[in-house]
């Protein structure tokens, strides 16, 4: 279980290296609203450039369905990458078409070329291996090496992740190596107390992680939309809050399982109830047995953990030696419901040990709330990938690199 490293590729001076990045950033009207993933790609790119390689950076963005769509163009990413690298970055308006081919032919050592969105070609995500292999062969044509550094996609069997790594000498980039090492630490030899904080919208998204981590952790703190399914499972009235009726039995099973294992499942004691899903909603703090009896009335929506819970969660997090946090505690995108997420994030920065933030929205929340990323032990760039890793699943994009 060791990934092939960049060093295994030997001297890269004058060589052409294709780097699979994860430039899947949020865009609003063509403007990048969070460039965290681009910045996360810099160490590998800088290292390859310093080694004298010519770099072809490839990525997907969003979910175009195999045809070009202007709103998913990587052009804004190429521009931002140039600013961050403080060097000219060329952009090809296609992936394996005439523009990319011409630009690759004239690419010099120390230069970067970003190709257009890989998912503009249906072969990238095709179910047919032959299609993926064909596309991967075009992407790596003329390249001396392939570096996999898009951690957010290593759980996908896609042309630029899986097949490309088999066609030329390949290795993990610094981001993929770092992410894998940290997540591996969370599954072995963890310092205790080990606390997992889960939130986000759905229990069903997190079933695998709960199942896999429950036997390994000391405490499981539950917030976010999923907490209401747990409360409902225990017989509480939850008004109009999110609830996955088909997960009630599962939630009960987890609670029973945790008890028999001596794992503490910590559920909120209070929540913030809102009159509607909006920043201008009327709100009330409700103990969990009074969710339907506040001034908001019986249909209130639980949109955040309450202040008492936030304080307790923060104490439990800050006093742990290992923490994995996935999923915002509330609808952090709306200021009145960001308090719980802020409290947990703040506490995570105080962990004397390893504090990890995993999950796309959780990482975005930390940045949106103004925290300095360096205050955390690790912020994973890959939501689905980090969860699947912690679920103990084999990730094709890591296996192909020797893991
Ligand atoms: P991540 O991407 O970090 O894994 P998720 O995708 O599971 O996180 O969940 C993030 C979303 O959950 C956020 O958009 C947030 O608004 C939403 N959310 C959190 N708490 C609630 C709640 N109480 N009700 C509805 N949505 C919620
Ligand atoms: Mg998400």
Coordinates of C-alpha atoms and ligand atoms in Angstrom, one line a residue:
X1 CA 0.0 0.0 0.0
X2 CA 2.4 2.7 -1.2
X3 CA 1.7 5.0 -4.0
X4 CA 4.3 5.5 -6.7
X5 CA 5.9 8.9 -6.1
X6 CA 7.0 11.6 -8.4
X7 CA 10.6 10.6 -7.8
X8 CA 9.9 7.2 -9.4
X9 CA 9.5 9.0 -12.7
X10 CA 13.2 9.9 -12.8
X11 CA 14.6 13.0 -14.3
X12 CA 11.9 15.0 -16.0
X13 CA 14.0 17.7 -17.6
X14 CA 12.7 18.3 -21.1
X15 CA 10.0 15.7 -20.7
X16 CA 6.3 16.2 -21.3
X17 CA 4.1 15.3 -18.3
X18 CA 0.4 15.1 -18.3
X19 CA -1.1 16.0 -15.0
X20 CA -4.7 15.0 -14.0
X21 CA -5.8 17.9 -11.7
X22 CA -9.1 18.5 -10.0
X23 CA -10.0 22.0 -11.2
X24 CA -13.7 21.4 -10.5
X25 CA -14.2 24.7 -8.9
X26 CA -17.5 26.5 -8.2
X27 CA -18.3 29.2 -10.8
X28 CA -20.9 31.9 -10.8
X29 CA -21.4 33.7 -14.1
X30 CA -18.0 32.6 -15.3
X31 CA -16.3 33.9 -12.1
X32 CA -14.5 31.4 -9.8
X33 CA -16.0 31.7 -6.3
X34 CA -13.6 29.4 -4.5
X35 CA -10.2 28.6 -6.0
X36 CA -9.1 26.2 -3.3
X37 CA -8.8 23.3 -5.7
X38 CA -6.6 25.2 -8.1
X39 CA -4.4 26.3 -5.2
X40 CA -4.2 22.7 -4.1
X41 CA -2.7 21.7 -7.4
X42 CA 0.2 24.2 -7.3
X43 CA 2.8 22.2 -5.3
X44 CA 2.9 19.4 -7.9
X45 CA 2.8 21.7 -10.9
X46 CA 5.5 23.9 -9.4
X47 CA 7.7 20.9 -8.7
X48 CA 7.3 19.6 -12.2
X49 CA 8.0 23.0 -13.7
X50 CA 11.1 23.4 -11.5
X51 CA 12.3 20.0 -12.7
X52 CA 12.2 21.3 -16.3
X53 CA 9.1 19.4 -17.5
X54 CA 6.5 20.7 -20.0
X55 CA 3.2 20.3 -18.2
X56 CA -0.2 19.5 -19.8
X57 CA -2.8 20.0 -17.1
X58 CA -6.1 18.2 -17.6
X59 CA -9.4 18.3 -15.6
X60 CA -13.1 18.1 -15.7
X61 CA -15.4 20.9 -14.5
X62 CA -19.0 20.3 -13.6
X63 CA -21.1 17.7 -15.3
X64 CA -21.4 18.4 -19.0
X65 CA -22.7 15.3 -20.7
X66 CA -20.1 14.6 -23.3
X67 CA -20.5 17.7 -25.4
X68 CA -19.0 21.2 -25.1
X69 CA -21.0 23.7 -23.1
X70 CA -19.5 27.2 -22.7
X71 CA -20.6 27.5 -19.0
X72 CA -18.3 24.5 -18.1
X73 CA -15.2 25.8 -19.9
X74 CA -11.9 25.6 -18.1
X75 CA -10.8 28.9 -19.6
X76 CA -11.4 30.9 -16.4
X77 CA -9.4 28.2 -14.5
X78 CA -6.4 28.5 -16.9
X79 CA -6.4 32.3 -16.3
X80 CA -6.6 31.9 -12.5
X81 CA -3.8 29.2 -12.6
X82 CA -1.6 31.6 -14.5
X83 CA -2.1 34.3 -11.8
X84 CA -1.4 31.8 -9.0
X85 CA 1.7 30.4 -10.7
X86 CA 2.7 33.9 -11.8
X87 CA 3.6 32.5 -15.2
X88 CA 1.9 32.3 -18.5
X89 CA -0.5 29.4 -18.9
X90 CA -1.7 28.5 -22.3
X91 CA -5.2 27.2 -22.9
X92 CA -6.4 24.8 -25.6
X93 CA -10.0 25.2 -26.7
X94 CA -10.4 21.4 -27.1
X95 CA -9.1 18.3 -25.4
X96 CA -7.6 16.0 -28.1
X97 CA -8.6 18.1 -31.1
X98 CA -6.6 20.3 -33.5
X99 CA -6.0 23.2 -31.0
X100 CA -4.7 20.9 -28.2
X101 CA -2.5 19.0 -30.7
X102 CA -1.0 22.2 -32.1
X103 CA -0.4 23.7 -28.7
X104 CA 1.1 20.5 -27.3
X105 CA 3.5 20.3 -30.2
X106 CA 5.0 23.8 -29.4
X107 CA 4.9 23.4 -25.6
X108 CA 8.4 24.1 -24.1
X109 CA 9.9 22.9 -20.8
X110 CA 8.8 25.1 -17.9
X111 CA 5.5 25.9 -19.6
X112 CA 1.9 24.9 -18.7
X113 CA -0.9 24.1 -21.1
X114 CA -4.4 23.6 -19.8
X115 CA -6.7 21.5 -22.0
X116 CA -10.5 22.1 -22.2
X117 CA -12.9 20.2 -20.0
X118 CA -12.4 16.5 -20.3
X119 CA -16.1 15.8 -19.9
X120 CA -16.8 17.6 -23.2
X121 CA -15.8 14.2 -24.6
X122 CA -18.1 11.3 -23.9
X123 CA -15.2 8.9 -23.8
X124 CA -13.9 10.3 -20.5
X125 CA -16.7 8.8 -18.5
X126 CA -17.8 6.1 -20.8
X127 CA -18.9 2.8 -19.3
X128 CA -17.1 1.1 -22.2
X129 CA -13.4 0.4 -21.4
X130 CA -12.4 0.6 -25.1
X131 CA -13.8 4.2 -25.3
X132 CA -12.0 5.2 -22.2
X133 CA -8.7 3.6 -23.3
X134 CA -8.9 5.3 -26.7
X135 CA -9.4 8.7 -25.1
X136 CA -6.7 8.1 -22.5
X137 CA -4.3 7.2 -25.4
X138 CA -5.0 10.5 -27.1
X139 CA -4.5 12.4 -23.8
X140 CA -1.2 10.7 -23.1
X141 CA 0.0 10.7 -26.8
X142 CA 3.6 11.9 -27.0
X143 CA 3.8 12.3 -23.2
X144 CA 6.7 10.8 -21.2
X145 CA 4.8 10.5 -17.9
X146 CA 1.4 10.8 -16.3
X147 CA 0.8 12.3 -12.9
X148 CA -2.4 11.7 -11.0
X149 CA -3.2 14.6 -8.7
X150 CA -6.9 15.1 -8.8
X151 CA -7.8 13.6 -5.5
X152 CA -11.5 14.4 -6.0
X153 CA -11.7 11.9 -8.8
X154 CA -9.6 8.9 -7.6
X155 CA -12.7 7.0 -6.8
X156 CA -13.8 7.1 -10.4
X157 CA -12.8 4.6 -13.1
X158 CA -12.5 7.3 -15.8
X159 CA -10.2 7.7 -18.8
X160 CA -8.1 10.5 -17.3
X161 CA -7.8 8.8 -13.9
X162 CA -7.6 5.1 -14.5
X163 CA -6.7 4.2 -18.1
X164 CA -4.2 7.1 -18.5
X165 CA -2.2 5.9 -15.6
X166 CA -1.7 2.6 -17.4
X167 CA -0.5 3.9 -20.7
X168 CA 2.7 5.7 -19.7
X169 CA 4.9 5.7 -16.6
X170 CA 2.7 7.1 -13.9
X171 CA 2.8 8.3 -10.3
X172 CA 0.8 10.1 -7.7
X173 CA 1.2 13.9 -7.4
X174 CA 1.9 15.6 -4.1
X175 CA -1.8 16.3 -3.4
X176 CA -2.9 12.7 -4.0
X177 CA 0.0 11.4 -1.9
X178 CA -0.8 13.8 1.0
X179 CA -4.5 13.2 0.9
X180 CA -4.0 9.5 0.9
X181 CA -1.5 9.5 3.7
X182 CA -3.8 11.6 6.0
X183 CA -6.9 9.5 5.3
X184 CA -4.8 6.3 5.8
X185 CA -3.9 7.7 9.3
X186 CA -7.6 8.0 10.1
X187 CA -8.1 4.3 9.6
X188 CA -5.0 3.0 11.4
X189 CA -3.2 3.9 14.7
X190 CA -5.4 6.8 15.5
X191 CA -4.7 8.8 18.6
X192 CA -7.6 8.8 21.1
X193 CA -10.1 10.2 21.8
X194 CA -11.1 9.8 18.1
X195 CA -14.2 11.9 17.2
X196 CA -16.1 11.9 14.0
X197 CA -18.5 14.8 13.3
X198 CA -21.0 14.1 10.6
X199 CA -23.5 16.6 9.1
X200 CA -24.6 17.6 5.7
X201 CA -27.9 17.0 4.1
X202 CA -28.5 13.3 4.0
X203 CA -27.9 10.2 6.2
X204 CA -28.1 8.1 3.0
X205 CA -24.9 9.8 1.7
X206 CA -23.0 8.8 4.7
X207 CA -24.1 5.3 5.5
X208 CA -20.9 3.7 4.4
X209 CA -18.7 6.0 6.5
X210 CA -20.8 5.6 9.6
X211 CA -20.7 1.8 9.2
X212 CA -17.0 1.7 8.6
X213 CA -16.0 4.2 11.3
X214 CA -18.4 3.3 14.0
X215 CA -16.2 0.4 15.2
X216 CA -13.1 2.6 15.2
X217 CA -14.1 5.8 16.9
X218 CA -14.9 6.9 20.4
X219 CA -17.6 9.5 19.6
X220 CA -19.8 10.2 16.7
X221 CA -21.4 13.7 16.7
X222 CA -24.3 14.2 14.4
X223 CA -25.5 17.5 13.1
X224 CA -26.7 18.9 9.8
X225 CA -29.9 17.8 8.0
X226 CA -29.3 14.2 8.9
X227 CA -29.7 14.8 12.6
X228 CA -33.5 15.1 12.2
X229 CA -33.7 11.5 10.8
X230 CA -31.9 10.4 14.0
X231 CA -34.2 12.5 16.2
X232 CA -37.3 11.2 14.4
X233 CA -36.0 7.7 14.9
X234 CA -35.9 8.3 18.6
X235 CA -39.5 9.5 18.5
X236 CA -39.1 13.3 18.5
X237 CA -41.4 15.5 16.5
X238 CA -39.3 17.4 13.9
X239 CA -41.7 19.7 12.1
X240 CA -40.8 20.4 8.5
X241 CA -37.1 19.5 9.0
X242 CA -35.4 17.2 6.5
X243 CA -36.2 13.6 7.2
X244 CA -35.3 10.4 5.3
X245 CA -38.2 8.1 6.2
X246 CA -36.6 5.1 4.6
X247 CA -33.5 5.6 6.8
X248 CA -35.3 5.6 10.2
X249 CA -34.6 1.9 10.8
X250 CA -31.0 2.3 9.8
X251 CA -30.6 5.2 12.2
X252 CA -32.1 3.1 15.0
X253 CA -29.7 0.3 14.1
X254 CA -26.7 2.7 14.3
X255 CA -27.8 4.0 17.7
X256 CA -28.2 0.5 19.1
X257 CA -24.9 -0.7 17.5
X258 CA -23.0 2.3 18.9
X259 CA -24.4 1.6 22.3
X260 CA -23.3 -2.0 22.2
X261 CA -19.8 -1.0 21.1
X262 CA -19.4 1.7 23.7
X263 CA -19.3 4.4 21.1
X264 CA -20.9 7.6 22.2
X265 CA -23.4 8.9 19.5
X266 CA -23.9 12.6 20.5
X267 CA -27.1 14.1 19.2
X268 CA -28.0 17.7 19.6
X269 CA -29.9 18.9 22.6
X270 CA -31.2 22.1 20.8
X271 CA -31.7 23.2 17.2
X272 CA -32.4 26.4 15.3
X273 CA -35.9 26.3 13.8
X274 CA -36.8 28.7 10.9
X275 CA -40.1 29.8 9.4
X276 CA -38.7 29.2 5.9
X277 CA -35.6 28.3 4.0
X278 CA -34.1 31.8 3.7
X279 CA -31.8 34.3 5.3
X280 CA -34.7 36.5 6.2
X281 CA -36.7 33.7 8.0
X282 CA -38.0 34.1 11.4
X283 CA -36.0 31.9 13.8
X284 CA -36.2 30.3 17.3
X285 CA -34.0 28.2 19.4
X286 CA -35.7 25.0 20.3
X287 CA -34.8 22.2 22.7
X288 CA -35.2 19.0 20.7
X289 CA -38.4 18.0 22.4
X290 CA -40.0 21.4 21.5
X291 CA -39.2 21.6 17.8
X292 CA -42.9 21.8 16.9
X293 CA -44.0 24.1 19.8
X294 CA -41.9 27.3 19.2
X295 CA -43.3 30.6 18.0
X296 CA -42.6 29.4 14.5
X297 CA -45.3 26.8 14.8
X298 CA -45.5 23.1 14.0
X299 CA -44.0 23.3 10.5
X300 CA -40.7 25.0 11.4
X301 CA -37.6 23.8 9.6
X302 CA -34.5 22.8 11.7
X303 CA -31.7 24.5 9.8
X304 CA -28.8 24.4 12.3
X305 CA -27.7 22.9 15.6
X306 CA -28.5 25.2 18.6
X307 CA -26.1 27.2 20.7
X308 CA -26.0 24.7 23.6
X309 CA -25.2 21.9 21.1
X310 CA -22.6 24.0 19.3
X311 CA -20.8 24.6 22.5
X312 CA -20.9 20.9 23.5
X313 CA -19.8 19.8 20.1
X314 CA -16.9 22.3 20.2
X315 CA -15.8 21.0 23.5
X316 CA -15.8 17.4 22.4
X317 CA -13.9 18.3 19.2
X318 CA -11.3 20.4 20.8
X319 CA -10.6 17.8 23.5
X320 CA -10.0 15.0 20.9
X321 CA -6.7 13.9 19.5
X322 CA -8.1 12.8 16.2
X323 CA -11.1 14.4 14.5
X324 CA -12.7 13.7 11.1
X325 CA -15.4 16.2 10.2
X326 CA -17.6 15.8 7.2
X327 CA -20.8 17.8 6.4
X328 CA -21.8 21.2 7.6
X329 CA -23.8 21.4 10.9
X330 CA -26.4 23.6 9.3
X331 CA -27.3 25.6 6.2
X332 CA -24.1 27.6 6.5
X333 CA -24.7 29.3 3.2
X334 CA -27.3 31.4 5.0
X335 CA -25.8 33.5 7.8
X336 CA -28.5 32.8 10.5
X337 CA -27.7 29.1 10.2
X338 CA -23.9 29.2 10.0
X339 CA -23.3 29.3 13.8
X340 CA -23.0 25.5 14.4
X341 CA -20.6 25.0 11.4
X342 CA -18.5 27.9 12.6
X343 CA -18.3 26.6 16.1
X344 CA -17.2 23.1 15.0
X345 CA -14.7 24.6 12.5
X346 CA -13.3 26.9 15.2
X347 CA -12.9 23.9 17.6
X348 CA -11.2 21.9 14.9
X349 CA -8.4 24.5 14.7
X350 CA -7.7 23.9 18.3
X351 CA -7.3 20.1 18.1
X352 CA -4.0 19.0 19.6
X353 CA -3.5 16.2 17.1
X354 CA -5.0 15.5 13.7
X355 CA -8.0 17.5 12.7
X356 CA -9.3 16.7 9.2
X357 CA -12.1 18.4 7.2
X358 CA -13.4 16.2 4.4
X359 CA -16.2 16.9 1.9
X360 CA -16.7 19.5 -0.8
X361 CA -19.3 21.6 1.0
X362 CA -17.5 21.3 4.3
X363 CA -14.2 22.5 2.8
X364 CA -16.1 25.3 1.1
X365 CA -17.8 26.2 4.3
X366 CA -14.5 26.6 6.2
X367 CA -13.2 29.0 3.5
X368 CA -16.5 30.8 3.1
X369 CA -16.6 31.4 6.9
X370 CA -13.2 33.0 6.6
X371 CA -11.0 30.5 8.4
X372 CA -7.3 30.2 7.4
X373 CA -6.9 26.8 5.8
X374 CA -3.5 26.4 7.5
X375 CA -5.2 26.3 10.9
X376 CA -6.5 22.8 10.1
X377 CA -4.5 19.6 10.1
X378 CA -5.8 18.8 6.7
X379 CA -8.6 19.9 4.4
X380 CA -9.5 17.2 1.9
X381 CA -10.2 18.4 -1.6
X382 CA -12.2 15.3 -2.4
X383 CA -15.7 14.8 -0.9
X384 CA -16.8 11.5 -2.4
X385 CA -13.2 10.2 -2.7
X386 CA -12.4 10.8 0.9
X387 CA -15.7 9.3 2.1
X388 CA -15.1 6.2 -0.1
X389 CA -11.6 5.9 1.2
X390 CA -12.8 5.9 4.8
X391 CA -15.6 3.5 3.9
X392 CA -12.7 1.1 3.1
X393 CA -13.6 0.8 -0.6
X394 CA -10.9 0.2 -3.2
X395 CA -10.4 3.3 -5.2
X396 CA -9.4 2.6 -8.8
X397 CA -7.4 5.8 -9.2
X398 CA -5.2 4.8 -6.2
X399 CA -4.9 1.1 -7.0
X400 CA -3.6 1.9 -10.4
X401 CA -0.8 3.9 -8.8
X402 CA 0.2 1.0 -6.6
X403 CA -2.0 1.5 -3.5
Ligands
LIG1 P1 -20.1 17.6 2.1 O1 -20.1 18.1 0.6 O2 -19.2 18.4 2.9 O3 -20.0 16.2 2.2 P2 -23.0 17.5 2.1 O4 -23.0 17.6 0.6 O5 -23.4 16.2 2.7 O6 -21.6 18.0 2.7 O7 -24.0 18.6 2.7 C1 -23.9 19.9 2.5 C2 -25.2 20.6 2.5 O8 -26.0 20.3 3.6 C3 -25.1 22.1 2.6 O9 -25.5 22.7 1.3 C4 -26.0 22.5 3.7 O10 -26.8 23.7 3.4 C5 -26.9 21.3 3.9 N1 -27.4 21.3 5.2 C6 -26.8 21.3 6.4 N2 -27.7 21.2 7.4 C7 -28.9 21.2 6.9 C8 -30.2 21.2 7.4 N3 -30.4 21.2 8.8 N4 -31.3 21.2 6.6 C9 -31.0 21.2 5.3 N5 -29.8 21.2 4.7 C10 -28.8 21.2 5.5
LIG2 MG1 -21.6 18.0 -0.9

